[in-house]
């Protein structure tokens, strides 16, 4: 029996204390994933008077660096693991992320338009780099542990619940702290500073939790193999990984597109900006309740089938949102809740399938695989808002400064609605088609059943 088979069939359960500590790190990451995705495009177009096409570029171009930096950080992560037996130094470096988060919204009063977009882009690059320094070793942790197929899902379920809590709290608090309907530059800065303090505390707890998990169930680090571009190419030759990461790119793009569109949909389609917090709550809150259900479904039918069901549910809910105001507010909120239920599955299941792929590859390159994964996630986080910004620009959406009232054209209003509904549904169909090519799950489940 190989070491991989032993790990797959291992029934060892991780202690709850270290699990909770590990999951706490996701609170800080949840703030970074949520607040820029939810508010940054709106901050640029409706507070800093940046044209939609330029605002979209300011969020997209920094992600180009991520495509190169994340895999490189993954390689450095593997080197650290091989030489030191842990990845702690990168995690600690990533704890500087809250500083970049605060700076992102600290745009000087004299800057607007293109200069304000440049400020945001620079600190977005810095923040993404620090986020990668934390996220890559964080997500490599499950592949470093002597645990099996179902226990990896349980570990990620703990993470998902805490991540959802971070997304929910920051998604609800951020618009309110920024000033609600009367948000100003000062309000956004206050919001960023307060949330940054919470981010730092949560990320520090996460580092301590990872140390405890490693002491409980770490797999000894093997001698490090060749890294760099060769390791990156090897990971991309992995057919199972390509299928999973391709589908995840489509999923990440879709969810970030929806987040970017929430403030516009609430203000211009529903006519009530305060509904932003209601829609965010409807999108995120279900995950706190249904994550255990997704865990049970994955145990019964497998992660792959459960993930396909989540993707199809998301596409169906998005189509309803394209109807807009005539559907009625209760129906629209219910549709957003369906997206939220699906979102919970799309966060839990791919992240628990990633260590399955890494362990099945039989390599010591967990960091490299995770670096490619996080680069994909970062790319989706940029493509989503950019795609929505292009929809706004195509519809003739007019940017404005804080406090300035603008009447949007019928074309712009249609772009807001269809960009929030039909476009996410179409991209999610692409995710389904890519996900269907993943076949490792059947093998992994057969190993568990045969144990």
Short mmCIF file of C-alpha atoms in Angstrom, two decimals:
data_model
loop_
_atom_site.label_atom_id
_atom_site.label_comp_id
_atom_site.label_asym_id
_atom_site.label_seq_id
_atom_site.Cartn_x
_atom_site.Cartn_y
_atom_site.Cartn_z
CA UNK A 1 0.00 0.00 0.00
CA UNK A 2 1.40 3.44 -0.95
CA UNK A 3 1.66 6.42 1.35
CA UNK A 4 -1.07 8.08 -0.73
CA UNK A 5 -3.43 5.16 -0.13
CA UNK A 6 -2.72 5.30 3.58
CA UNK A 7 -3.53 8.98 3.73
CA UNK A 8 -6.71 8.54 1.71
CA UNK A 9 -7.94 5.80 3.98
CA UNK A 10 -6.87 7.44 7.20
CA UNK A 11 -9.81 7.90 9.53
CA UNK A 12 -7.93 10.13 11.99
CA UNK A 13 -10.00 13.12 13.11
CA UNK A 14 -8.31 16.45 13.77
CA UNK A 15 -8.89 18.07 17.20
CA UNK A 16 -11.52 20.82 17.22
CA UNK A 17 -9.30 23.39 18.94
CA UNK A 18 -6.60 23.51 16.25
CA UNK A 19 -9.32 23.28 13.58
CA UNK A 20 -11.00 26.39 14.97
CA UNK A 21 -7.68 28.22 15.20
CA UNK A 22 -6.84 27.36 11.58
CA UNK A 23 -10.29 28.48 10.44
CA UNK A 24 -9.94 31.82 12.25
CA UNK A 25 -7.37 32.92 9.67
CA UNK A 26 -10.16 32.95 7.11
CA UNK A 27 -11.86 35.83 8.93
CA UNK A 28 -9.10 38.18 7.83
CA UNK A 29 -9.01 36.75 4.32
CA UNK A 30 -12.78 37.06 4.12
CA UNK A 31 -12.52 40.82 4.61
CA UNK A 32 -10.01 41.15 1.76
CA UNK A 33 -12.02 38.91 -0.56
CA UNK A 34 -15.32 40.67 0.18
CA UNK A 35 -14.86 44.39 0.71
CA UNK A 36 -12.79 45.29 -2.38
CA UNK A 37 -15.01 43.01 -4.47
CA UNK A 38 -18.17 44.57 -3.07
CA UNK A 39 -17.24 48.24 -2.84
CA UNK A 40 -14.10 49.06 -4.80
CA UNK A 41 -15.69 49.39 -8.24
CA UNK A 42 -18.52 51.48 -6.77
CA UNK A 43 -15.96 53.51 -4.74
CA UNK A 44 -14.14 54.34 -7.97
CA UNK A 45 -17.13 55.18 -10.17
CA UNK A 46 -19.53 56.84 -7.67
CA UNK A 47 -17.14 58.44 -5.15
CA UNK A 48 -13.90 59.14 -7.04
CA UNK A 49 -15.55 59.95 -10.43
CA UNK A 50 -13.54 57.33 -12.35
CA UNK A 51 -15.03 56.29 -15.69
CA UNK A 52 -16.31 52.68 -15.65
CA UNK A 53 -13.86 51.41 -18.28
CA UNK A 54 -10.90 52.92 -16.39
CA UNK A 55 -12.19 51.68 -13.04
CA UNK A 56 -12.43 48.18 -14.48
CA UNK A 57 -8.83 48.38 -15.73
CA UNK A 58 -7.64 49.64 -12.33
CA UNK A 59 -8.99 46.43 -10.81
CA UNK A 60 -7.95 44.11 -13.65
CA UNK A 61 -4.37 45.13 -14.44
CA UNK A 62 -3.00 44.48 -10.91
CA UNK A 63 -4.16 40.90 -11.29
CA UNK A 64 -1.82 40.34 -14.23
CA UNK A 65 1.05 40.47 -11.75
CA UNK A 66 -0.74 37.85 -9.64
CA UNK A 67 -0.58 35.30 -12.45
CA UNK A 68 3.22 35.38 -12.15
CA UNK A 69 3.61 36.17 -8.45
CA UNK A 70 1.29 33.57 -6.96
CA UNK A 71 3.04 30.54 -8.51
CA UNK A 72 6.40 32.04 -7.53
CA UNK A 73 5.18 32.45 -3.96
CA UNK A 74 3.97 28.86 -4.14
CA UNK A 75 7.47 27.74 -5.14
CA UNK A 76 9.03 29.72 -2.28
CA UNK A 77 6.42 28.17 -0.02
CA UNK A 78 7.60 24.67 -1.02
CA UNK A 79 11.24 25.64 -0.49
CA UNK A 80 10.40 26.88 3.01
CA UNK A 81 8.56 23.65 3.76
CA UNK A 82 11.48 21.51 2.56
CA UNK A 83 14.23 23.50 4.30
CA UNK A 84 12.48 24.53 7.52
CA UNK A 85 9.68 22.00 7.88
CA UNK A 86 7.03 24.75 7.91
CA UNK A 87 5.75 27.75 5.90
CA UNK A 88 5.46 30.18 8.80
CA UNK A 89 7.68 32.99 7.49
CA UNK A 90 5.42 33.65 4.51
CA UNK A 91 2.35 33.54 6.73
CA UNK A 92 3.83 36.16 9.03
CA UNK A 93 4.80 38.37 6.07
CA UNK A 94 1.22 38.14 4.83
CA UNK A 95 -0.02 39.55 8.13
CA UNK A 96 0.94 42.99 6.75
CA UNK A 97 -2.12 42.76 4.46
CA UNK A 98 -4.30 44.97 6.71
CA UNK A 99 -1.96 47.92 6.06
CA UNK A 100 -2.44 47.63 2.31
CA UNK A 101 -6.19 47.20 2.81
CA UNK A 102 -6.43 50.47 4.74
CA UNK A 103 -4.26 52.30 2.17
CA UNK A 104 -6.50 51.08 -0.65
CA UNK A 105 -9.31 53.35 0.55
CA UNK A 106 -7.08 56.17 1.86
CA UNK A 107 -7.12 58.08 -1.44
CA UNK A 108 -5.91 61.67 -0.84
CA UNK A 109 -8.57 64.33 -1.26
CA UNK A 110 -6.77 65.97 -4.19
CA UNK A 111 -6.95 62.84 -6.34
CA UNK A 112 -9.89 61.93 -8.56
CA UNK A 113 -10.41 60.33 -11.94
CA UNK A 114 -7.27 58.77 -13.46
CA UNK A 115 -4.95 59.74 -10.58
CA UNK A 116 -7.30 58.18 -8.03
CA UNK A 117 -7.50 55.02 -10.16
CA UNK A 118 -3.68 54.85 -10.20
CA UNK A 119 -3.52 55.14 -6.38
CA UNK A 120 -6.02 52.30 -5.98
CA UNK A 121 -4.20 50.13 -8.54
CA UNK A 122 -0.82 50.51 -6.78
CA UNK A 123 -2.12 49.49 -3.39
CA UNK A 124 -4.23 46.75 -4.94
CA UNK A 125 -1.01 45.22 -6.29
CA UNK A 126 0.62 45.46 -2.85
CA UNK A 127 -2.42 43.99 -1.14
CA UNK A 128 -2.71 41.11 -3.59
CA UNK A 129 0.96 40.23 -3.07
CA UNK A 130 0.57 40.18 0.72
CA UNK A 131 -2.68 38.25 0.42
CA UNK A 132 -0.87 35.62 -1.65
CA UNK A 133 1.92 35.41 0.93
CA UNK A 134 -0.69 34.43 3.52
CA UNK A 135 -3.19 32.52 1.42
CA UNK A 136 -0.82 30.18 -0.43
CA UNK A 137 0.78 28.56 2.65
CA UNK A 138 -2.60 28.66 4.41
CA UNK A 139 -4.32 26.65 1.68
CA UNK A 140 -1.33 24.31 1.31
CA UNK A 141 -1.83 23.18 4.92
CA UNK A 142 -4.46 20.43 4.25
CA UNK A 143 -2.07 18.73 1.81
CA UNK A 144 0.64 18.77 4.51
CA UNK A 145 -1.50 16.82 6.99
CA UNK A 146 -1.86 13.06 7.44
CA UNK A 147 -5.62 13.01 6.90
CA UNK A 148 -8.00 11.32 4.48
CA UNK A 149 -10.59 12.19 1.81
CA UNK A 150 -13.49 12.99 4.15
CA UNK A 151 -11.36 14.66 6.84
CA UNK A 152 -10.07 17.17 4.28
CA UNK A 153 -13.69 18.09 3.57
CA UNK A 154 -14.33 18.45 7.32
CA UNK A 155 -11.28 20.69 7.70
CA UNK A 156 -12.48 22.90 4.86
CA UNK A 157 -16.01 22.94 6.29
CA UNK A 158 -14.63 24.55 9.46
CA UNK A 159 -12.80 27.06 7.28
CA UNK A 160 -15.90 27.70 5.18
CA UNK A 161 -18.11 28.51 8.16
CA UNK A 162 -15.59 31.01 9.54
CA UNK A 163 -14.86 32.46 6.10
CA UNK A 164 -18.58 32.93 5.58
CA UNK A 165 -18.81 34.70 8.91
CA UNK A 166 -16.01 37.03 7.83
CA UNK A 167 -17.68 37.67 4.48
CA UNK A 168 -21.06 38.27 6.11
CA UNK A 169 -19.82 40.58 8.87
CA UNK A 170 -17.54 42.61 6.61
CA UNK A 171 -20.11 42.67 3.81
CA UNK A 172 -22.76 44.07 6.16
CA UNK A 173 -20.52 46.40 8.16
CA UNK A 174 -18.45 47.87 5.34
CA UNK A 175 -21.28 49.79 3.59
CA UNK A 176 -22.60 51.02 6.95
CA UNK A 177 -19.18 52.12 8.23
CA UNK A 178 -18.52 53.89 4.95
CA UNK A 179 -21.61 56.02 5.47
CA UNK A 180 -24.44 54.11 3.81
CA UNK A 181 -26.32 56.27 1.31
CA UNK A 182 -24.07 59.28 2.08
CA UNK A 183 -20.68 57.52 1.80
CA UNK A 184 -17.68 59.84 1.54
CA UNK A 185 -13.91 59.45 1.20
CA UNK A 186 -13.57 59.88 4.94
CA UNK A 187 -16.23 57.26 5.56
CA UNK A 188 -14.45 54.73 3.38
CA UNK A 189 -11.16 55.40 5.17
CA UNK A 190 -12.82 54.95 8.57
CA UNK A 191 -14.34 51.70 7.41
CA UNK A 192 -11.00 50.38 6.11
CA UNK A 193 -9.09 51.30 9.27
CA UNK A 194 -11.58 49.59 11.58
CA UNK A 195 -11.78 46.42 9.54
CA UNK A 196 -7.99 46.29 9.21
CA UNK A 197 -7.64 45.90 12.99
CA UNK A 198 -9.94 42.88 12.96
CA UNK A 199 -8.12 41.40 9.98
CA UNK A 200 -4.77 41.52 11.77
CA UNK A 201 -6.08 39.80 14.90
CA UNK A 202 -7.78 37.01 12.94
CA UNK A 203 -4.76 36.34 10.73
CA UNK A 204 -2.46 36.08 13.75
CA UNK A 205 -4.78 33.50 15.33
CA UNK A 206 -4.74 31.59 12.06
CA UNK A 207 -0.95 31.32 12.11
CA UNK A 208 -1.07 29.86 15.62
CA UNK A 209 -3.81 27.42 14.56
CA UNK A 210 -1.73 26.13 11.65
CA UNK A 211 1.20 25.50 14.00
CA UNK A 212 -1.07 23.42 16.25
CA UNK A 213 -2.46 21.42 13.30
CA UNK A 214 1.02 20.62 12.07
CA UNK A 215 2.06 19.39 15.49
CA UNK A 216 -1.02 17.15 15.57
CA UNK A 217 -0.92 15.56 12.09
CA UNK A 218 1.88 16.84 9.85
CA UNK A 219 3.35 14.62 7.12
CA UNK A 220 7.19 14.79 7.23
CA UNK A 221 8.48 17.06 4.46
CA UNK A 222 10.13 15.03 1.64
CA UNK A 223 13.31 16.23 -0.12
CA UNK A 224 12.43 19.18 -2.33
CA UNK A 225 12.25 18.52 -6.06
CA UNK A 226 12.97 20.91 -8.92
CA UNK A 227 10.83 24.03 -8.70
CA UNK A 228 10.32 27.22 -10.66
CA UNK A 229 8.80 27.10 -14.12
CA UNK A 230 9.36 23.34 -14.40
CA UNK A 231 7.19 22.73 -11.35
CA UNK A 232 4.56 25.12 -12.68
CA UNK A 233 4.48 23.33 -16.03
CA UNK A 234 4.18 19.97 -14.25
CA UNK A 235 1.17 21.15 -12.29
CA UNK A 236 -0.53 22.40 -15.45
CA UNK A 237 0.06 19.05 -17.16
CA UNK A 238 -2.02 17.42 -14.45
CA UNK A 239 -5.35 16.81 -16.24
CA UNK A 240 -7.38 16.64 -13.04
CA UNK A 241 -5.89 19.88 -11.79
CA UNK A 242 -6.52 21.64 -15.10
CA UNK A 243 -10.18 20.66 -15.05
CA UNK A 244 -10.66 21.72 -11.44
CA UNK A 245 -8.75 24.99 -11.69
CA UNK A 246 -10.43 25.92 -14.99
CA UNK A 247 -13.87 25.44 -13.46
CA UNK A 248 -12.80 27.37 -10.38
CA UNK A 249 -11.71 30.32 -12.55
CA UNK A 250 -15.23 30.49 -13.97
CA UNK A 251 -16.77 30.15 -10.50
CA UNK A 252 -14.53 32.85 -9.01
CA UNK A 253 -15.26 35.19 -11.90
CA UNK A 254 -19.00 34.69 -11.49
CA UNK A 255 -19.18 35.20 -7.73
CA UNK A 256 -17.03 38.33 -7.85
CA UNK A 257 -19.11 39.68 -10.73
CA UNK A 258 -22.23 39.29 -8.60
CA UNK A 259 -20.56 40.96 -5.59
CA UNK A 260 -19.45 43.92 -7.72
CA UNK A 261 -22.96 44.31 -9.10
CA UNK A 262 -24.83 44.29 -5.77
CA UNK A 263 -24.56 48.06 -4.99
CA UNK A 264 -25.63 48.99 -8.53
CA UNK A 265 -28.53 46.52 -8.58
CA UNK A 266 -29.77 47.76 -5.20
CA UNK A 267 -29.56 51.45 -6.11
CA UNK A 268 -30.54 51.59 -9.77
CA UNK A 269 -32.71 48.50 -10.34
CA UNK A 270 -34.44 48.29 -6.95
CA UNK A 271 -34.22 52.02 -6.20
CA UNK A 272 -33.07 51.52 -2.59
CA UNK A 273 -29.31 51.70 -1.91
CA UNK A 274 -29.81 50.37 1.62
CA UNK A 275 -30.88 47.05 0.11
CA UNK A 276 -27.19 46.43 -0.56
CA UNK A 277 -26.82 45.04 2.96
CA UNK A 278 -30.00 42.96 2.56
CA UNK A 279 -28.75 41.40 -0.68
CA UNK A 280 -25.31 40.74 0.79
CA UNK A 281 -26.91 39.07 3.81
CA UNK A 282 -29.16 36.97 1.56
CA UNK A 283 -26.11 35.93 -0.48
CA UNK A 284 -23.79 35.07 2.39
CA UNK A 285 -25.91 34.14 5.42
CA UNK A 286 -27.24 30.83 4.00
CA UNK A 287 -23.71 29.47 3.97
CA UNK A 288 -23.65 29.53 7.77
CA UNK A 289 -26.62 27.17 7.78
CA UNK A 290 -26.05 24.97 4.73
CA UNK A 291 -22.32 24.22 4.95
CA UNK A 292 -22.99 21.16 7.16
CA UNK A 293 -25.59 20.08 4.59
CA UNK A 294 -23.06 20.34 1.75
CA UNK A 295 -20.64 18.32 3.88
CA UNK A 296 -23.30 15.60 4.27
CA UNK A 297 -24.14 15.67 0.55
CA UNK A 298 -20.46 15.34 -0.36
CA UNK A 299 -20.14 12.32 1.92
CA UNK A 300 -23.17 10.70 0.30
CA UNK A 301 -22.70 11.41 -3.42
CA UNK A 302 -19.10 12.66 -3.62
CA UNK A 303 -17.61 16.11 -3.95
CA UNK A 304 -17.81 16.22 -7.74
CA UNK A 305 -21.55 15.54 -8.02
CA UNK A 306 -22.28 17.91 -5.15
CA UNK A 307 -20.26 20.68 -6.82
CA UNK A 308 -22.06 20.24 -10.14
CA UNK A 309 -25.39 20.60 -8.31
CA UNK A 310 -24.17 23.84 -6.67
CA UNK A 311 -23.08 25.28 -10.01
CA UNK A 312 -26.41 24.52 -11.70
CA UNK A 313 -28.34 26.03 -8.78
CA UNK A 314 -26.27 29.22 -9.02
CA UNK A 315 -26.99 29.54 -12.76
CA UNK A 316 -30.74 29.07 -12.19
CA UNK A 317 -30.86 31.71 -9.45
CA UNK A 318 -28.96 34.20 -11.58
CA UNK A 319 -31.47 33.90 -14.44
CA UNK A 320 -34.25 34.96 -12.05
CA UNK A 321 -32.30 38.10 -11.12
CA UNK A 322 -32.21 39.15 -14.77
CA UNK A 323 -36.01 39.68 -14.59
CA UNK A 324 -35.41 42.54 -12.17
CA UNK A 325 -38.03 44.63 -10.39
CA UNK A 326 -41.12 43.05 -12.06
CA UNK A 327 -40.35 39.77 -10.27
CA UNK A 328 -40.95 41.45 -6.91
CA UNK A 329 -38.53 42.02 -4.06
CA UNK A 330 -39.31 38.78 -2.14
CA UNK A 331 -38.63 36.68 -5.25
CA UNK A 332 -35.39 38.52 -5.96
CA UNK A 333 -34.15 38.16 -2.38
CA UNK A 334 -35.03 34.45 -2.53
CA UNK A 335 -33.07 34.14 -5.79
CA UNK A 336 -30.05 35.76 -4.13
CA UNK A 337 -30.45 33.29 -1.25
CA UNK A 338 -30.30 30.43 -3.79
CA UNK A 339 -27.03 31.92 -5.04
CA UNK A 340 -25.85 31.96 -1.44
CA UNK A 341 -26.68 28.29 -0.90
CA UNK A 342 -24.80 27.44 -4.09
CA UNK A 343 -21.92 29.74 -3.13
CA UNK A 344 -21.43 27.76 0.08
CA UNK A 345 -20.95 24.58 -1.91
CA UNK A 346 -18.67 26.30 -4.40
CA UNK A 347 -16.42 27.45 -1.58
CA UNK A 348 -16.34 24.21 0.42
CA UNK A 349 -16.06 21.59 -2.32
CA UNK A 350 -13.34 22.90 -4.68
CA UNK A 351 -11.09 23.79 -1.75
CA UNK A 352 -11.45 20.26 -0.34
CA UNK A 353 -10.85 18.74 -3.79
CA UNK A 354 -7.61 20.68 -4.28
CA UNK A 355 -5.65 18.70 -1.61
CA UNK A 356 -7.10 15.51 -3.09
CA UNK A 357 -5.48 16.45 -6.42
CA UNK A 358 -2.19 17.41 -4.76
CA UNK A 359 -1.93 14.17 -2.81
CA UNK A 360 -2.90 12.12 -5.89
CA UNK A 361 -0.08 13.78 -7.86
CA UNK A 362 2.47 12.18 -5.52
CA UNK A 363 4.67 15.29 -5.46
CA UNK A 364 5.94 17.63 -2.76
CA UNK A 365 4.73 20.71 -4.64
CA UNK A 366 1.66 21.62 -2.62
CA UNK A 367 2.76 25.26 -2.63
CA UNK A 368 3.13 25.35 -6.41
CA UNK A 369 -0.30 23.84 -6.97
CA UNK A 370 -1.80 26.22 -4.41
CA UNK A 371 0.02 29.17 -5.96
CA UNK A 372 -1.57 28.43 -9.33
CA UNK A 373 -4.93 28.00 -7.56
CA UNK A 374 -4.74 31.34 -5.76
CA UNK A 375 -3.57 33.06 -8.96
CA UNK A 376 -6.70 31.66 -10.59
CA UNK A 377 -8.85 32.93 -7.74
CA UNK A 378 -7.23 36.36 -7.96
CA UNK A 379 -7.76 36.44 -11.71
CA UNK A 380 -11.43 35.63 -11.24
CA UNK A 381 -11.68 38.33 -8.59
CA UNK A 382 -10.49 40.82 -11.20
CA UNK A 383 -12.33 39.46 -14.22
CA UNK A 384 -15.69 39.56 -12.43
CA UNK A 385 -15.74 43.30 -11.65
CA UNK A 386 -14.07 44.03 -14.99
CA UNK A 387 -16.78 42.13 -16.87
CA UNK A 388 -19.45 44.03 -14.96
CA UNK A 389 -17.66 47.33 -15.61
CA UNK A 390 -17.64 46.53 -19.33
CA UNK A 391 -21.39 45.89 -19.15
CA UNK A 392 -21.87 49.30 -17.53
CA UNK A 393 -19.68 51.02 -20.11
CA UNK A 394 -21.49 49.29 -22.99
CA UNK A 395 -24.82 50.44 -21.58
CA UNK A 396 -23.65 54.06 -21.25
CA UNK A 397 -23.44 54.21 -17.45
CA UNK A 398 -22.36 57.69 -16.26
CA UNK A 399 -19.83 57.90 -13.39
CA UNK A 400 -20.24 60.50 -10.63
CA UNK A 401 -18.57 61.96 -7.56
CA UNK A 402 -19.87 61.51 -4.00
CA UNK A 403 -23.11 63.44 -3.48
CA UNK A 404 -23.66 64.05 -7.19
CA UNK A 405 -27.03 62.90 -8.59
CA UNK A 406 -27.02 61.34 -12.06
CA UNK A 407 -29.91 59.98 -14.09
CA UNK A 408 -28.93 56.83 -15.94
CA UNK A 409 -30.21 55.97 -19.41
CA UNK A 410 -32.49 52.98 -20.12
CA UNK A 411 -29.50 51.27 -21.75
CA UNK A 412 -27.43 51.69 -18.59
CA UNK A 413 -30.27 50.34 -16.44
CA UNK A 414 -30.61 47.30 -18.70
CA UNK A 415 -26.86 46.71 -18.49
CA UNK A 416 -27.04 46.80 -14.68
CA UNK A 417 -29.81 44.19 -14.66
CA UNK A 418 -28.52 41.79 -17.33
CA UNK A 419 -24.94 42.06 -16.14
CA UNK A 420 -26.14 41.00 -12.70
CA UNK A 421 -28.26 38.10 -13.96
CA UNK A 422 -27.67 36.69 -17.44
CA UNK A 423 -23.91 37.14 -17.58
CA UNK A 424 -23.25 35.22 -14.30
CA UNK A 425 -25.55 32.43 -15.48
CA UNK A 426 -23.65 32.12 -18.77
CA UNK A 427 -20.24 32.01 -17.09
CA UNK A 428 -21.47 29.41 -14.60
CA UNK A 429 -22.54 27.16 -17.47
CA UNK A 430 -18.91 27.28 -18.62
CA UNK A 431 -17.88 26.18 -15.11
CA UNK A 432 -20.22 23.19 -15.33
CA UNK A 433 -18.79 22.11 -18.70
CA UNK A 434 -15.22 22.30 -17.37
CA UNK A 435 -16.07 20.60 -14.08
CA UNK A 436 -17.57 17.59 -15.85
CA UNK A 437 -14.08 16.67 -17.07
CA UNK A 438 -12.84 16.06 -13.51
CA UNK A 439 -12.74 12.30 -12.75
CA UNK A 440 -10.46 11.93 -9.72
CA UNK A 441 -13.38 11.98 -7.29
CA UNK A 442 -14.62 8.54 -8.37
CA UNK A 443 -11.19 7.02 -7.70
CA UNK A 444 -10.80 8.72 -4.35
CA UNK A 445 -14.26 7.61 -3.19
CA UNK A 446 -13.57 4.05 -4.31
CA UNK A 447 -10.40 4.04 -2.20
CA UNK A 448 -12.35 5.18 0.86
CA UNK A 449 -15.14 2.65 0.29
CA UNK A 450 -12.60 -0.14 -0.08
CA UNK A 451 -10.78 0.72 3.14
#
